[in-house]
Amino acid sequence: MKINTPKNLSLLILLILTSSISCQNNTTGTKRERQSDTTKSANKVKTEETAPGLNCDTTIVNQELSYGALAFKVFKLDTNKLKSLFLDPVVLKMEKQSAPDNGAYFLHHFTDGINKMILYRNDGGFYMEEADIKNGRVRLNKKISFGMQKATFLQLLKVTNIKCDTITVTDDEGSFASVYIFKNAKLSEIKMGQMVE
């Protein structure tokens, strides 16, 4: 086959252009199909993420259930009484901290290996820095229990229309909060701590 002649060269160029355009159309079609598939799956995920009861948090003001999640107040307790909040053996570790005014204080870390509380001592009393309670092996306010129905908990707050699985309960000043986390409409975790302003 001769390629030197202008007629054959023109035919060859036309053939290459035609096949190139055809390939581009097929590729563009495939890209459009892939984009369409991606858009469809992204819409599904977005819908699931915004469904009621998933990954949302509601804040309520209630003095008793913000500070009062534990069986008794921690302020005037000694370390032995604090350990008695745990139903399983507890390890206490103290960690020295420096304050901005060149003072020092100790953080008291209590843990049974699953549940933990970190408190600091100031002005002759203990203050809750943070806590993470993951099971029913910590003494709680008699109105609260692990596995309790969310509807029952909402009755304690005197509300009924909260769809979220995470309910943050703050004190009147907004300086302390207890976060109640529900799974399958049952209480499964409580986190407590000072709120950062």
Short mmCIF file of C-alpha atoms in Angstrom, two decimals, residues 12-172:
data_model
loop_
_atom_site.label_atom_id
_atom_site.label_comp_id
_atom_site.label_asym_id
_atom_site.label_seq_id
_atom_site.Cartn_x
_atom_site.Cartn_y
_atom_site.Cartn_z
CA LEU A 12 -5.49 8.01 5.96
CA ILE A 13 -5.89 11.35 7.80
CA LEU A 14 -9.69 11.11 7.50
CA LEU A 15 -9.60 7.57 8.89
CA ILE A 16 -7.42 8.63 11.86
CA LEU A 17 -9.66 11.62 12.66
CA THR A 18 -12.81 9.52 12.47
CA SER A 19 -11.46 6.85 14.80
CA SER A 20 -10.11 9.53 17.20
CA ILE A 21 -13.50 11.26 17.41
CA SER A 22 -15.23 7.92 17.92
CA CYS A 23 -12.87 7.06 20.78
CA GLN A 24 -13.43 10.45 22.42
CA ASN A 25 -17.21 9.99 22.28
CA ASN A 26 -16.95 6.58 23.89
CA THR A 27 -14.67 7.93 26.62
CA THR A 28 -16.94 10.91 27.27
CA GLY A 29 -19.94 8.59 27.50
CA THR A 30 -18.11 6.39 29.99
CA LYS A 31 -17.12 9.45 32.05
CA ARG A 32 -20.72 10.64 32.07
CA GLU A 33 -21.92 7.22 33.22
CA ARG A 34 -19.28 7.16 35.98
CA GLN A 35 -20.20 10.69 37.08
CA SER A 36 -23.85 9.71 37.13
CA ASP A 37 -23.07 6.63 39.26
CA THR A 38 -20.98 8.73 41.66
CA THR A 39 -23.73 11.34 41.95
CA LYS A 40 -26.32 8.67 42.72
CA SER A 41 -24.22 7.06 45.48
CA ALA A 42 -23.27 10.49 46.92
CA ASN A 43 -26.96 11.37 47.18
CA LYS A 44 -27.67 8.13 49.06
CA VAL A 45 -24.90 8.79 51.58
CA LYS A 46 -26.03 12.38 52.06
CA THR A 47 -29.59 11.25 52.70
CA GLU A 48 -28.43 8.64 55.24
CA GLU A 49 -26.24 11.20 57.05
CA THR A 50 -29.11 13.63 57.48
CA ALA A 51 -31.65 11.04 58.63
CA PRO A 52 -33.12 11.76 62.10
CA GLY A 53 -31.32 10.12 65.01
CA LEU A 54 -27.92 9.93 63.32
CA ASN A 55 -24.88 11.99 64.28
CA CYS A 56 -26.77 15.01 65.56
CA ASP A 57 -26.60 16.72 68.92
CA THR A 58 -29.23 18.68 70.83
CA THR A 59 -28.42 20.94 73.77
CA ILE A 60 -30.79 21.30 76.72
CA VAL A 61 -30.36 23.34 79.94
CA ASN A 62 -31.08 21.30 83.07
CA GLN A 63 -29.13 21.89 86.28
CA GLU A 64 -29.76 18.46 87.83
CA LEU A 65 -28.83 16.29 84.86
CA SER A 66 -25.80 18.38 83.89
CA TYR A 67 -24.01 18.24 87.26
CA GLY A 68 -26.02 15.44 88.79
CA ALA A 69 -25.30 12.47 86.51
CA LEU A 70 -23.25 10.71 89.21
CA ALA A 71 -24.67 9.19 92.41
CA PHE A 72 -23.24 12.02 94.51
CA LYS A 73 -21.46 15.35 94.06
CA VAL A 74 -17.69 15.12 93.88
CA PHE A 75 -16.74 18.49 95.42
CA LYS A 76 -16.39 17.57 99.12
CA LEU A 77 -15.30 13.95 98.63
CA ASP A 78 -11.97 12.36 99.42
CA THR A 79 -10.22 9.98 97.01
CA ASN A 80 -11.60 6.85 98.74
CA LYS A 81 -15.17 8.10 98.40
CA LEU A 82 -14.49 8.99 94.77
CA LYS A 83 -13.23 5.44 94.17
CA SER A 84 -16.50 4.14 95.61
CA LEU A 85 -18.32 5.59 92.58
CA PHE A 86 -16.79 2.70 90.60
CA LEU A 87 -18.17 -0.81 91.09
CA ASP A 88 -14.95 -2.41 89.80
CA PRO A 89 -11.40 -1.92 91.19
CA VAL A 90 -10.00 1.52 90.39
CA VAL A 91 -6.53 2.81 89.66
CA LEU A 92 -5.75 6.37 90.78
CA LYS A 93 -2.90 8.24 89.11
CA MET A 94 -1.99 11.80 90.05
CA GLU A 95 -0.44 14.19 87.56
CA LYS A 96 1.08 17.53 88.57
CA GLN A 97 0.06 20.51 86.47
CA SER A 98 1.38 24.08 86.31
CA ALA A 99 -1.03 26.98 86.53
CA PRO A 100 -0.49 30.31 84.70
CA ASP A 101 0.01 32.12 88.04
CA ASN A 102 3.02 29.86 88.81
CA GLY A 103 0.91 27.74 91.11
CA ALA A 104 0.59 23.98 90.83
CA TYR A 105 -2.27 21.57 91.12
CA PHE A 106 -2.84 17.86 90.62
CA LEU A 107 -5.12 16.11 88.17
CA HIS A 108 -6.54 12.92 89.68
CA HIS A 109 -7.12 10.22 87.03
CA PHE A 110 -9.53 7.49 88.17
CA THR A 111 -10.12 4.50 85.88
CA ASP A 112 -11.35 0.94 86.06
CA GLY A 113 -9.89 0.25 82.61
CA ILE A 114 -13.11 1.16 80.79
CA ASN A 115 -14.63 4.12 82.59
CA LYS A 116 -12.59 7.16 83.55
CA MET A 117 -12.87 10.37 85.53
CA ILE A 118 -10.33 13.16 85.70
CA LEU A 119 -10.74 15.66 88.53
CA TYR A 120 -8.69 18.56 89.81
CA ARG A 121 -8.48 19.78 93.39
CA ASN A 122 -8.90 23.48 94.09
CA ASP A 123 -10.21 25.55 97.02
CA GLY A 124 -10.44 22.47 99.19
CA GLY A 125 -12.66 20.52 96.80
CA PHE A 126 -12.68 18.39 93.66
CA TYR A 127 -13.93 19.64 90.31
CA MET A 128 -14.74 17.43 87.35
CA GLU A 129 -12.36 18.06 84.46
CA GLU A 130 -13.78 15.29 82.29
CA ALA A 131 -15.37 11.87 82.50
CA ASP A 132 -16.24 9.11 80.07
CA ILE A 133 -18.59 6.45 81.39
CA LYS A 134 -19.17 3.58 78.97
CA ASN A 135 -21.06 1.00 81.03
CA GLY A 136 -23.22 0.55 84.10
CA ARG A 137 -20.25 -0.12 86.41
CA VAL A 138 -20.26 3.46 87.77
CA ARG A 139 -22.80 4.66 90.33
CA LEU A 140 -25.16 7.13 88.69
CA ASN A 141 -28.00 9.39 89.76
CA LYS A 142 -30.86 7.08 90.77
CA LYS A 143 -32.97 8.45 87.90
CA ILE A 144 -30.38 7.44 85.27
CA SER A 145 -29.24 3.96 84.22
CA PHE A 146 -27.39 2.43 81.31
CA GLY A 147 -29.79 0.85 78.85
CA MET A 148 -32.63 3.16 79.89
CA GLN A 149 -35.01 4.12 77.10
CA LYS A 150 -34.45 7.49 75.46
CA ALA A 151 -38.15 8.31 75.88
CA THR A 152 -37.82 7.83 79.66
CA PHE A 153 -34.75 10.09 79.74
CA LEU A 154 -36.60 12.77 77.75
CA GLN A 155 -39.38 12.68 80.35
CA LEU A 156 -36.78 13.63 82.99
CA LEU A 157 -35.88 16.64 80.83
CA LYS A 158 -39.57 17.40 80.28
CA VAL A 159 -39.21 17.29 76.49
CA THR A 160 -40.53 14.82 73.96
CA ASN A 161 -39.48 15.84 70.45
CA ILE A 162 -35.69 15.24 70.33
CA LYS A 163 -34.73 13.02 67.40
CA CYS A 164 -30.94 13.16 67.93
CA ASP A 165 -29.05 10.31 69.59
CA THR A 166 -26.69 12.71 71.42
CA ILE A 167 -28.19 15.01 74.04
CA THR A 168 -25.93 17.59 75.70
CA VAL A 169 -27.30 18.81 79.02
CA THR A 170 -25.70 22.03 80.31
CA ASP A 171 -25.96 23.89 83.59
CA ASP A 172 -27.64 27.31 83.80
#
